[in-house]
Coordinates of C-alpha atoms and ligand atoms in Angstrom, one line a residue:
M49 CA 52.0 73.9 83.5
S50 CA 48.8 72.1 84.4
K51 CA 46.9 71.2 81.3
S52 CA 43.7 72.5 82.7
K53 CA 44.9 76.1 82.8
V54 CA 43.1 78.2 80.1
R55 CA 45.5 79.8 77.7
V56 CA 44.3 81.9 74.8
R57 CA 46.0 84.1 72.3
F58 CA 45.2 87.1 70.2
A59 CA 47.3 86.6 67.1
P60 CA 47.1 89.5 64.7
S61 CA 49.2 90.0 61.6
P62 CA 50.8 93.5 61.6
T63 CA 49.5 94.3 58.1
G64 CA 47.8 97.5 59.1
P65 CA 45.8 99.1 61.9
L66 CA 43.6 96.9 64.0
H67 CA 40.0 97.0 62.9
M68 CA 37.3 97.1 65.6
G69 CA 36.5 93.5 64.7
G70 CA 40.0 92.6 65.7
V71 CA 39.6 94.4 69.0
R72 CA 36.5 92.4 69.6
T73 CA 38.4 89.2 69.0
A74 CA 41.0 90.3 71.5
L75 CA 38.3 91.3 73.9
F76 CA 36.5 87.9 73.8
N77 CA 39.8 86.2 74.2
Y78 CA 40.6 88.4 77.2
L79 CA 37.2 87.9 78.8
F80 CA 37.3 84.1 78.4
A81 CA 40.9 83.9 79.8
K82 CA 40.1 86.1 82.8
K83 CA 36.8 84.4 83.5
H84 CA 38.6 81.1 83.8
G85 CA 41.6 82.4 85.6
G86 CA 43.7 81.8 82.6
D87 CA 46.4 83.6 80.5
F88 CA 45.8 86.0 77.6
L89 CA 48.7 86.1 75.1
L90 CA 49.6 88.5 72.3
R91 CA 51.4 86.8 69.4
I92 CA 52.4 88.8 66.4
E93 CA 52.0 86.7 63.2
D94 CA 54.5 88.4 61.0
T95 CA 55.7 85.6 58.7
D96 CA 54.5 87.3 55.6
Q97 CA 57.2 89.9 55.2
N98 CA 55.6 91.3 52.0
R99 CA 52.6 92.5 53.9
F100 CA 54.5 93.9 56.9
V101 CA 53.4 97.5 57.7
P102 CA 55.7 99.6 59.8
G103 CA 54.0 100.9 63.0
A104 CA 51.2 98.3 62.9
E105 CA 52.5 96.2 65.8
E106 CA 52.9 99.3 68.0
Y107 CA 49.4 100.4 67.0
I108 CA 48.0 97.0 68.0
I109 CA 49.7 97.1 71.4
E110 CA 48.7 100.7 72.0
S111 CA 45.1 99.8 71.1
L112 CA 44.9 96.9 73.5
N113 CA 46.4 99.0 76.3
W114 CA 44.0 101.8 75.6
C115 CA 41.1 99.3 75.9
G116 CA 42.5 97.9 79.1
L117 CA 43.1 94.5 77.5
H118 CA 46.5 93.9 79.1
F119 CA 48.2 90.7 78.0
D120 CA 49.9 88.4 80.3
E121 CA 52.5 87.3 77.8
G122 CA 53.7 88.9 74.6
P123 CA 56.2 91.2 72.9
G124 CA 57.5 93.7 75.4
V125 CA 56.0 91.8 78.3
G126 CA 57.8 88.5 78.0
G127 CA 56.7 85.2 79.3
N128 CA 57.8 81.5 79.5
Y129 CA 57.1 80.9 75.8
E130 CA 59.2 83.6 74.2
P131 CA 59.6 84.9 71.6
Y132 CA 56.1 86.1 70.8
R133 CA 56.9 87.4 67.3
Q134 CA 56.9 84.7 64.7
S135 CA 59.6 86.3 62.7
E136 CA 61.9 85.8 65.7
R137 CA 60.8 82.1 65.9
K138 CA 61.8 81.5 62.2
T139 CA 64.3 78.7 62.8
L140 CA 61.9 76.8 64.9
Y141 CA 59.4 75.8 62.1
K142 CA 61.7 74.0 59.7
Q143 CA 61.8 70.8 61.8
Y144 CA 58.0 70.5 61.6
A145 CA 58.0 71.0 57.9
D146 CA 60.7 68.3 57.6
Q147 CA 58.7 66.0 59.8
L148 CA 55.6 66.4 57.7
I149 CA 57.6 65.7 54.5
E150 CA 59.2 62.6 56.1
S151 CA 55.8 61.2 57.2
G152 CA 54.3 61.8 53.8
W153 CA 51.9 64.6 55.0
A154 CA 53.7 67.2 52.9
Y155 CA 55.8 67.4 49.8
Y156 CA 58.1 69.8 48.0
A157 CA 56.7 71.6 45.1
F158 CA 59.0 73.3 42.5
D159 CA 56.4 74.8 40.1
T160 CA 57.4 78.4 39.3
P161 CA 54.9 81.2 39.9
E162 CA 54.8 81.7 36.1
E163 CA 53.8 78.1 35.5
L164 CA 51.1 78.3 38.1
E165 CA 49.8 81.6 36.8
K166 CA 49.5 79.9 33.3
L167 CA 47.5 77.1 34.8
R168 CA 45.3 79.6 36.6
L169 CA 44.6 81.5 33.4
E170 CA 43.9 78.3 31.4
A171 CA 41.4 77.2 34.0
E172 CA 39.8 80.6 34.1
Q173 CA 39.3 80.5 30.3
K174 CA 37.4 77.3 30.8
G175 CA 35.3 78.9 33.5
E176 CA 37.1 76.8 36.2
V177 CA 39.3 77.6 39.2
F178 CA 42.7 76.1 39.3
S179 CA 43.6 74.5 42.6
Y180 CA 46.8 72.8 43.6
G181 CA 45.6 69.6 45.1
I182 CA 44.2 66.1 44.8
Q183 CA 43.0 66.6 41.2
T184 CA 46.2 68.3 39.9
R185 CA 49.2 67.5 42.1
N186 CA 50.1 64.3 40.2
A187 CA 50.6 66.2 37.0
L188 CA 52.7 69.0 38.5
C189 CA 56.4 69.5 39.4
N190 CA 56.8 68.2 42.9
S191 CA 58.3 65.5 45.0
L192 CA 55.3 63.3 44.4
T193 CA 56.0 63.2 40.6
L194 CA 59.8 63.6 40.5
T195 CA 62.3 60.9 41.6
N196 CA 64.1 61.2 44.9
E197 CA 67.3 62.0 43.0
E198 CA 65.7 64.8 41.0
V199 CA 64.3 66.3 44.2
E200 CA 67.7 66.1 45.9
N201 CA 69.4 67.7 42.9
R202 CA 67.0 70.6 42.8
L203 CA 67.3 71.2 46.5
Q204 CA 71.1 71.0 46.3
A205 CA 71.1 73.4 43.4
G206 CA 69.1 75.9 45.6
E207 CA 66.1 75.9 43.4
H208 CA 63.0 77.7 44.6
F209 CA 60.5 75.5 46.3
V210 CA 57.6 75.5 48.6
V211 CA 56.3 72.8 50.9
R212 CA 52.7 71.9 50.5
F213 CA 50.4 70.0 52.8
K214 CA 49.1 66.8 51.1
M215 CA 45.4 67.0 51.7
P216 CA 44.1 63.4 52.2
E217 CA 41.4 62.3 49.7
N218 CA 37.7 62.1 50.6
T219 CA 38.2 62.3 54.3
Y220 CA 35.7 63.9 56.6
V221 CA 37.0 66.2 59.3
T222 CA 34.5 66.9 62.0
E223 CA 35.2 69.5 64.7
N224 CA 33.0 70.7 67.5
D225 CA 33.3 74.5 67.4
I226 CA 32.2 76.0 70.7
I227 CA 30.0 78.6 68.9
R228 CA 28.9 76.8 65.8
G229 CA 28.6 73.2 67.1
E230 CA 29.6 70.3 65.0
V231 CA 31.1 71.4 61.6
T232 CA 32.1 68.8 59.0
F233 CA 34.4 69.3 56.0
N234 CA 35.2 67.0 53.2
T235 CA 38.9 67.2 52.4
S236 CA 38.3 66.6 48.7
V237 CA 37.2 70.2 48.2
L238 CA 40.3 71.6 50.0
D239 CA 43.6 72.4 48.2
D240 CA 47.2 71.6 49.2
K241 CA 48.1 74.8 51.1
V242 CA 51.7 76.0 51.1
I243 CA 53.0 75.6 54.6
Y244 CA 56.7 76.5 54.3
K245 CA 58.7 78.5 51.8
W246 CA 62.1 78.6 50.2
D247 CA 63.1 81.7 52.2
G248 CA 62.9 79.7 55.4
M249 CA 59.6 81.2 56.5
P250 CA 56.6 79.1 57.4
T251 CA 53.2 80.4 56.2
Y252 CA 50.4 81.3 58.5
H253 CA 48.9 77.8 58.7
L254 CA 52.1 76.0 59.9
A255 CA 53.3 78.8 62.2
N256 CA 49.9 79.3 63.7
V257 CA 49.4 75.6 64.6
V258 CA 53.0 75.0 65.7
D259 CA 52.9 78.1 68.0
D260 CA 49.5 77.2 69.4
H261 CA 50.9 73.8 70.3
L262 CA 54.2 75.1 71.7
M263 CA 52.6 77.9 73.6
E264 CA 50.1 75.4 75.1
I265 CA 47.1 77.3 73.8
T266 CA 43.8 75.6 75.0
H267 CA 41.2 77.6 73.1
V268 CA 41.5 79.3 69.7
I269 CA 39.0 82.1 69.6
R270 CA 39.1 84.0 66.3
G271 CA 37.1 85.5 63.5
E272 CA 34.7 83.6 61.2
E273 CA 37.0 84.1 58.2
W274 CA 39.3 81.5 59.7
L275 CA 36.6 78.8 59.9
S276 CA 37.5 77.4 56.5
S277 CA 41.1 76.9 57.7
M278 CA 40.0 74.8 60.7
P279 CA 40.1 71.4 58.9
L280 CA 43.6 72.0 57.7
H281 CA 44.6 73.0 61.2
V282 CA 43.0 70.0 62.7
L283 CA 44.8 67.8 60.2
L284 CA 48.1 69.5 60.9
Y285 CA 47.7 68.6 64.6
R286 CA 47.0 65.0 63.5
A287 CA 49.8 64.9 61.1
L288 CA 52.3 66.2 63.7
G289 CA 51.1 63.6 66.1
W290 CA 49.8 66.1 68.6
E291 CA 46.8 64.5 70.3
I292 CA 46.0 67.4 72.6
R293 CA 44.9 70.4 70.6
P294 CA 42.9 73.5 71.3
R295 CA 39.1 73.8 71.1
F296 CA 38.0 76.2 68.4
A297 CA 35.5 79.1 68.6
H298 CA 34.8 81.1 65.5
L299 CA 33.2 84.5 66.2
P300 CA 30.5 85.9 64.0
L301 CA 31.1 88.8 61.6
I302 CA 30.4 92.5 62.4
L303 CA 28.2 93.7 59.6
K304 CA 27.8 97.1 57.9
P305 CA 25.2 99.5 59.5
V306 CA 23.3 99.3 56.2
G307 CA 23.4 96.9 53.3
K308 CA 25.2 93.6 53.1
G309 CA 28.5 92.3 54.2
K310 CA 31.3 92.8 56.6
L311 CA 32.0 96.2 58.2
S312 CA 34.8 97.8 56.3
K313 CA 37.0 100.9 56.8
R314 CA 35.2 102.5 53.9
D315 CA 31.9 102.3 55.7
G316 CA 33.4 104.5 58.4
D317 CA 34.4 107.1 55.8
K318 CA 31.1 107.1 54.2
M319 CA 29.0 107.3 57.3
G320 CA 31.3 109.3 59.5
F321 CA 32.2 107.0 62.3
P322 CA 35.5 105.4 63.3
V323 CA 36.2 101.8 62.4
F324 CA 39.6 101.8 64.2
P325 CA 40.3 102.1 67.9
L326 CA 43.0 104.8 67.4
L327 CA 43.7 107.3 64.7
W328 CA 45.8 105.8 61.9
N329 CA 47.9 107.6 59.3
D330 CA 48.3 105.4 56.3
Q331 CA 51.9 106.0 55.1
T332 CA 51.3 104.6 51.7
S333 CA 48.1 106.3 50.7
G334 CA 48.6 109.4 52.9
E335 CA 45.0 108.9 54.2
T336 CA 44.1 109.4 57.8
F337 CA 41.5 107.1 59.4
H338 CA 39.5 108.2 62.4
G339 CA 40.0 106.5 65.8
Y340 CA 37.5 106.0 68.6
R341 CA 40.1 107.5 71.0
E342 CA 40.7 110.7 69.1
D343 CA 37.0 111.1 68.3
G344 CA 36.4 111.4 72.0
Y345 CA 35.0 108.0 72.9
F346 CA 35.9 106.3 76.2
P347 CA 37.6 102.9 76.2
E348 CA 34.9 101.7 78.6
A349 CA 32.1 102.7 76.1
F350 CA 34.1 101.1 73.2
I351 CA 34.6 97.9 75.1
N352 CA 30.9 97.8 76.1
L353 CA 29.6 98.3 72.6
L354 CA 32.0 95.7 71.2
A355 CA 31.0 93.1 73.8
L356 CA 27.4 93.3 72.7
L357 CA 28.3 92.8 69.0
G358 CA 27.8 89.1 68.8
W359 CA 27.5 88.2 72.4
N360 CA 24.1 88.1 74.1
P361 CA 24.2 88.5 77.9
G362 CA 20.8 86.9 78.2
I363 CA 19.7 89.6 80.6
E364 CA 18.2 93.1 80.2
Q365 CA 21.4 94.9 81.3
E366 CA 23.2 96.8 78.6
F367 CA 26.0 98.6 80.5
F368 CA 28.9 96.4 81.6
S369 CA 32.2 97.4 82.9
L370 CA 35.2 95.2 81.9
E371 CA 35.1 93.5 85.3
E372 CA 31.4 92.8 85.0
L373 CA 32.0 91.4 81.5
V374 CA 34.6 89.1 82.8
S375 CA 32.2 87.6 85.3
V376 CA 29.2 87.2 83.0
F377 CA 30.9 86.3 79.7
S378 CA 30.6 82.9 78.1
L379 CA 31.4 81.7 74.6
E380 CA 28.2 79.7 74.7
R381 CA 26.2 82.9 74.5
V382 CA 28.1 84.2 71.4
V383 CA 25.7 84.0 68.5
K384 CA 26.4 82.4 65.1
S385 CA 25.0 85.1 62.9
G386 CA 26.6 88.4 62.1
S387 CA 25.8 91.5 64.1
R388 CA 24.9 94.8 62.5
F389 CA 27.0 97.7 63.8
D390 CA 25.0 100.8 64.7
P391 CA 27.0 104.0 65.0
E392 CA 24.2 105.8 66.8
K393 CA 24.2 103.1 69.4
A394 CA 28.0 103.6 69.8
K395 CA 27.3 107.3 70.6
W396 CA 24.5 106.3 73.0
F397 CA 27.0 104.1 74.9
N398 CA 29.5 106.9 75.1
R399 CA 26.8 109.3 76.3
H400 CA 26.1 107.0 79.2
Y401 CA 29.8 106.9 80.3
F402 CA 30.2 110.6 79.6
Q403 CA 27.4 111.6 81.9
Q404 CA 28.7 109.4 84.6
K405 CA 32.1 111.1 84.7
S406 CA 32.7 114.0 87.1
E407 CA 33.4 117.5 85.8
Q408 CA 37.0 117.0 87.2
E409 CA 37.5 113.9 85.1
L410 CA 36.1 115.5 82.0
A411 CA 38.3 118.6 82.5
V412 CA 41.4 116.4 82.4
L413 CA 40.3 115.0 79.1
F414 CA 39.2 118.4 77.7
Q415 CA 42.3 120.3 78.6
P416 CA 44.3 118.8 75.7
V417 CA 41.5 119.8 73.3
L418 CA 41.7 123.4 74.6
K419 CA 45.5 123.3 74.3
E420 CA 45.2 122.4 70.7
K421 CA 42.9 125.3 70.2
G422 CA 45.6 127.6 71.8
V423 CA 43.5 128.1 74.9
T424 CA 45.3 128.3 78.3
V425 CA 42.8 128.3 81.1
S426 CA 42.6 127.1 84.7
D427 CA 41.0 123.8 85.6
E428 CA 38.6 125.7 87.8
M429 CA 37.2 127.6 84.9
V430 CA 37.0 124.4 82.8
I431 CA 35.1 122.6 85.5
K432 CA 32.6 125.4 85.8
V433 CA 32.0 125.4 82.0
I434 CA 31.7 121.6 81.9
A435 CA 29.1 121.7 84.6
E436 CA 26.9 123.9 82.4
I437 CA 27.2 122.1 79.1
K438 CA 27.9 118.5 80.0
E439 CA 24.3 117.4 79.5
R440 CA 24.4 118.4 75.9
C441 CA 27.4 116.3 75.1
E442 CA 28.3 112.7 74.4
L443 CA 31.9 113.0 73.2
V444 CA 34.7 115.0 74.6
P445 CA 35.3 117.2 71.5
Q446 CA 31.6 118.3 71.7
L447 CA 32.5 120.2 74.9
W448 CA 34.3 122.6 72.6
E449 CA 31.4 122.8 70.1
Q450 CA 29.0 123.5 72.9
G451 CA 31.2 125.8 75.0
Y452 CA 33.9 127.4 72.7
Y453 CA 32.5 130.9 73.5
F454 CA 33.6 130.6 77.1
F455 CA 37.2 130.5 76.0
E456 CA 37.3 133.0 73.1
T457 CA 35.6 136.2 72.5
P458 CA 33.1 136.1 69.7
K459 CA 34.9 136.5 66.3
S460 CA 31.6 137.4 64.6
Y461 CA 28.0 138.0 65.5
D462 CA 25.1 136.0 64.1
A463 CA 23.5 138.1 61.3
K464 CA 20.0 136.8 61.8
T465 CA 20.0 137.7 65.5
I466 CA 21.3 141.2 64.7
E467 CA 18.6 141.7 62.2
K468 CA 15.9 140.6 64.5
R469 CA 17.1 141.8 67.9
W470 CA 19.5 144.6 67.5
L471 CA 17.3 147.7 67.6
A472 CA 18.2 151.4 67.6
E473 CA 17.9 151.6 71.4
T474 CA 20.0 148.4 72.0
P475 CA 23.5 150.0 72.3
G476 CA 22.2 152.6 74.8
Q477 CA 20.5 150.0 76.8
L478 CA 23.5 147.7 76.9
T479 CA 25.8 150.5 77.9
E480 CA 23.5 151.1 80.9
I481 CA 23.6 147.4 81.7
C482 CA 27.4 147.6 81.8
G483 CA 27.0 150.3 84.4
V484 CA 24.7 148.1 86.4
F485 CA 27.2 145.2 86.2
E486 CA 30.0 147.5 87.4
T487 CA 28.1 147.9 90.7
V488 CA 27.7 144.1 91.4
E489 CA 30.3 143.4 94.0
S490 CA 30.0 139.7 94.4
W491 CA 30.1 138.4 90.8
E492 CA 27.8 135.4 91.2
Q493 CA 24.9 134.3 89.1
P494 CA 22.0 135.0 91.5
L495 CA 23.4 138.5 92.4
I496 CA 24.1 139.4 88.8
K497 CA 20.6 138.3 87.9
E498 CA 19.1 140.3 90.8
A499 CA 20.9 143.5 89.9
F500 CA 19.9 143.1 86.3
S501 CA 16.3 142.4 87.1
N502 CA 15.9 145.2 89.5
F503 CA 17.3 147.6 87.0
M504 CA 15.1 146.3 84.2
N505 CA 12.0 146.6 86.4
E506 CA 12.9 150.1 87.4
K507 CA 13.2 151.0 83.7
G508 CA 10.2 149.0 82.6
W509 CA 12.2 147.6 79.7
N510 CA 11.2 144.4 78.1
F511 CA 13.5 141.6 79.3
G512 CA 13.7 139.7 76.0
A513 CA 14.5 142.9 74.1
V514 CA 17.7 143.3 76.3
M515 CA 18.6 139.7 77.1
N516 CA 18.8 138.5 73.5
P517 CA 21.2 141.2 72.4
L518 CA 23.2 140.7 75.6
R519 CA 23.6 137.0 74.8
L520 CA 24.7 138.0 71.3
C521 CA 27.4 140.2 72.8
L522 CA 28.7 137.4 75.0
V523 CA 28.5 134.3 72.8
G524 CA 28.1 135.7 69.3
G525 CA 24.8 134.0 68.7
N526 CA 21.6 132.7 70.2
V527 CA 23.2 129.7 72.0
G528 CA 24.3 128.5 75.4
P529 CA 23.0 128.0 79.0
D530 CA 21.6 130.5 81.5
L531 CA 22.8 134.0 80.6
F532 CA 23.8 135.0 84.1
K533 CA 25.7 131.8 84.6
I534 CA 27.6 132.7 81.4
C535 CA 28.3 136.1 82.9
E536 CA 29.5 134.6 86.1
I537 CA 31.9 132.1 84.4
L538 CA 33.3 134.8 82.1
G539 CA 34.0 137.1 85.0
K540 CA 32.9 140.7 85.4
K541 CA 35.8 142.2 83.4
E542 CA 35.4 140.0 80.4
T543 CA 31.6 140.3 80.4
I544 CA 31.7 144.1 80.3
S545 CA 34.5 144.1 77.8
R546 CA 32.6 141.7 75.5
I547 CA 29.5 144.0 75.6
K548 CA 31.6 147.0 74.8
V549 CA 33.4 145.3 71.9
A550 CA 30.1 144.1 70.5
I551 CA 28.5 147.5 70.7
A552 CA 31.5 149.0 68.8
T553 CA 31.6 146.2 66.2
I554 CA 27.9 145.8 65.5
A555 CA 27.5 149.6 65.1
K556 CA 29.8 149.4 62.1
Ligands
LIG229 N1 47.2 85.9 62.0 C1 45.8 85.6 61.9 C2 45.1 87.0 61.8 O1 45.7 87.9 61.4 C3 45.3 84.9 63.1 C4 44.2 84.0 62.9 C5 44.1 83.0 64.1 O2 43.7 83.6 65.2 O3 44.3 81.9 64.0 O4 43.9 87.2 62.1

């Protein structure tokens, strides 16, 4: 592989559903890769078996596919750097942990969880925070304090251990983050992170760096929460003797719509918008979390709104297709500060894509909603309905809210309209209108309207006094588009039948 080829990875841990912030990370990786003719990889970072959630990996892959963020290499797709699941790469990491121990960059630590917990509590009582590192490591149970023989014996005896990275003292690590510019850390404030465990599993830090190296990743584009891990990662490259390492770019946070802090799944519950791309059923808590897909958003709208959370195109344009994003995206235009998420703006984006879709396309998306409601109806009818109500909608399920009465006869009639509009003469008038409708041969809006109007004029009846109750009979309330269009779409038989049913029902 030529060193110049851009290779980026999205490296989620399958600990639950992918948050929309995660999808944005994937999107920015994808855009950057495609912009530079590079590769976009999916790597599943599942070294922490305790946090593994069944179904999470499938969810991640389905989400990326729904968004159109197809990966070039990854689980199920393959590639030259297989496998792409860290649990399947388990045996590969030990040699690097060994190498770090041999070169003095890491050490064995035998302290038991109970001992460490005790130290943590003691520190807490003094108002301090215990940290395993420069200040404390020389008084703890590890290969820096034990003799070689003692270490050997403990390992031979199969004692529990972890391998910790030996953070150098008072060293400045400076890195030029593509988004944040030069960032400097003093190692004295960093602890000795666990990089490898007794069970033969590396921790995130070691596995992440080793895999980025082996998979020849050129740019690490990830969330801000990983910025504090950057000095350790840079030192790991140094310690392992790998001169070529990726450039880093740490993306800004997505903030709550109101108040302070990072957007969380609870914000979605509180304010009634999805935080996840797809619906997620939490097996442990039994909770169900909304998904953009199931709530009727389009992937193109979702992608568009995510792109503008933290990236500034530098031009007035707000609507971008995925292809357009690929051509205009640059990491240099990603901002440092967090971006506030606005659920109303999300709907606004969806409205744009909704209105752009043809009635035929919307019908394909609406048919499953109808099926769920137990409605079987031809595409032709659905297309006609959509043409009438489309403008009032921004999400697919709203087509039902705006047009349910086309598909089911009214189950009840609005009491207020009855009180105001249903007069003593109404049933008689409507019965006569049924007679008029019977005579209309070609059941089309202009002809129905003409027959109705001629009859009304002949009779000298007040239009409003008849049209309002007529609408009540057909839709159950005072809603909907042009009345004669409703008649046309319902068909002659259904229109007349609804009027008769209403007369009989309301009379009671
Ligand atoms: N496994 C980490 C996560 O879950 C990946 C962080 C990184 O991209 O380095 O976000």
